[in-house]
CSV table of C-alpha atoms in Angstrom, one decimal:
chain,number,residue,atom,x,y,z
A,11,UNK,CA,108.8,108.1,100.2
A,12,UNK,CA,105.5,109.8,101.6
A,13,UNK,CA,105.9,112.6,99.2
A,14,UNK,CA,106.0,110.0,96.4
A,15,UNK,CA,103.3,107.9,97.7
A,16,UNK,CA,100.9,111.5,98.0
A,17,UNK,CA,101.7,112.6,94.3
A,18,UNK,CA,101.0,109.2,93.1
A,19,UNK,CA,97.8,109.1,94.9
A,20,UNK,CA,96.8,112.3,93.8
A,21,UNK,CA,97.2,111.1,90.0
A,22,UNK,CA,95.1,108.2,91.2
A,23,UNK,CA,92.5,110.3,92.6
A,24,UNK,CA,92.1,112.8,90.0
A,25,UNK,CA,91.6,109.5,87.3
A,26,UNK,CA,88.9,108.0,89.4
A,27,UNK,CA,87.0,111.1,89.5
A,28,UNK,CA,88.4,112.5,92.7
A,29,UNK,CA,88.3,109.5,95.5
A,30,UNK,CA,90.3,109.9,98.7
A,31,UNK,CA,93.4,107.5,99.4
A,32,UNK,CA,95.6,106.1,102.1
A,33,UNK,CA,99.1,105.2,102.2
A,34,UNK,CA,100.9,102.6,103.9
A,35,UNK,CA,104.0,104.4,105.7
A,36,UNK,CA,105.2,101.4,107.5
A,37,UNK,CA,108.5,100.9,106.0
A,38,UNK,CA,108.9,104.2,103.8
A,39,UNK,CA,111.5,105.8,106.1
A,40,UNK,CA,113.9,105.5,104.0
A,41,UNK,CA,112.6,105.4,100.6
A,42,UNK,CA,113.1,102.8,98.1
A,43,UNK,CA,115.8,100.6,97.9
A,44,UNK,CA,118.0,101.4,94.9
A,45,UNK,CA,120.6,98.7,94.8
A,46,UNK,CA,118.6,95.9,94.2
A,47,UNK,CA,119.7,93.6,91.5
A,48,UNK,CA,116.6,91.6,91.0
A,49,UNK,CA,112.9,93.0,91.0
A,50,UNK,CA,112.4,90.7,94.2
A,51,UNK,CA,115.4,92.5,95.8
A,52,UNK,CA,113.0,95.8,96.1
A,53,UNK,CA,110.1,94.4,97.5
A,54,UNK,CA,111.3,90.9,99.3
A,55,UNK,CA,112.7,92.4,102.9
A,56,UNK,CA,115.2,95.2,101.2
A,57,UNK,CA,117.6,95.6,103.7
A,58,UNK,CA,118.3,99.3,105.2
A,59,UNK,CA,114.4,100.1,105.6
A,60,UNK,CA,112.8,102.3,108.5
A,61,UNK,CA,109.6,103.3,109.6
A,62,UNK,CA,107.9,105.5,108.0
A,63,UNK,CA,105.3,108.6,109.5
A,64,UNK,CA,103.5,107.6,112.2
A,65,UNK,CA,100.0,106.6,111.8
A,66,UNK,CA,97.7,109.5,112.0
A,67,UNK,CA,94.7,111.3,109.9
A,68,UNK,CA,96.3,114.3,109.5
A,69,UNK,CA,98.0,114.3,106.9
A,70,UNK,CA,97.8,117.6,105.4
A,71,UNK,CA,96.4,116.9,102.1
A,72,UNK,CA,92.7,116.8,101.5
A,73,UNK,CA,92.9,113.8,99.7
A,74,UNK,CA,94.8,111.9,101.8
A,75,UNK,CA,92.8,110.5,104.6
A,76,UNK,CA,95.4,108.5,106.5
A,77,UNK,CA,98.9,107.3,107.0
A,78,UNK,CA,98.8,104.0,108.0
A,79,UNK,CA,101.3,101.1,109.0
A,80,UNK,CA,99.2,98.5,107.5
A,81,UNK,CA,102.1,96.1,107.0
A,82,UNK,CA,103.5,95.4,110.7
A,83,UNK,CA,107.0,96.5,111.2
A,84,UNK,CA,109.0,93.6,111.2
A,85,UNK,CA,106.8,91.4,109.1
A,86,UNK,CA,108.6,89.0,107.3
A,87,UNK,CA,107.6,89.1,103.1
A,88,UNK,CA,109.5,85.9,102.9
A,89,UNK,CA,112.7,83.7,103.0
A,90,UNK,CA,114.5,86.1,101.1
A,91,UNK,CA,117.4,88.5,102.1
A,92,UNK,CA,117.5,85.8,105.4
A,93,UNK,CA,114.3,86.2,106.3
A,94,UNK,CA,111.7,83.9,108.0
A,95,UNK,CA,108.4,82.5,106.0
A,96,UNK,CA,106.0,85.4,104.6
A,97,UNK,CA,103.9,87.0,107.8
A,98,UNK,CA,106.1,85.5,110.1
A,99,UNK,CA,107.3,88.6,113.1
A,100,UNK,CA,111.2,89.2,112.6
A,101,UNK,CA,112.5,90.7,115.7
A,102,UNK,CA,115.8,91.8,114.1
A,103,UNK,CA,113.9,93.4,111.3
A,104,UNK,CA,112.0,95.5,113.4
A,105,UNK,CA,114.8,96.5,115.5
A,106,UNK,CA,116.7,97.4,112.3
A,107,UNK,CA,112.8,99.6,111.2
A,108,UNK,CA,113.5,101.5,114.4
A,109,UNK,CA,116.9,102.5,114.4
């Protein structure tokens, strides 16, 4: 989730003296995927995803300078869970992101 994402980042930031983060909300909507069987399962197009907070610099927290959807909903990450070849656009993937 965001909120994960943030207090992760914050950790980050406070080890590396204080530096300033983004995240990637682009498929975060609906936090992690928890009934993967495999490691691949959680990161190879986990089904049940959505989008995430919009892209904007306000974020409310001064360390945080954007959200971002730097992976483009509907990106394939490859032919797993009956997906096309990694980068390839999935229109029924990004339908399912927007639901």
């Amino acid at each position: 989730t965001t909120e994960e994402c943030l207090e992760y980042g914050r950790e980050v930031s406070e080890r590396v003296g204080g530096k300033h983060f983004v995240i990637d909300t682009s498929r975060n909507g609906a936090g992690p995927y928890l009934k993967a069987s495999t490691e691949e399962q959680t990161w190879c197009n986990p089904p049940g995803r959505k989008l995430g907070r919009s892209p904007t610099t306000n974020t409310g927290d001064p360390l945080c300078d954007a959200f971002l959807w730097i992976k483009r909903p509907g990106e394939s990450d490859g032919q797993c869970n009956g997906g096309p070849p990694a980068g390839e656009f999935w229109l029924e993937q990004a339908l399912g992101y927007a639901q």
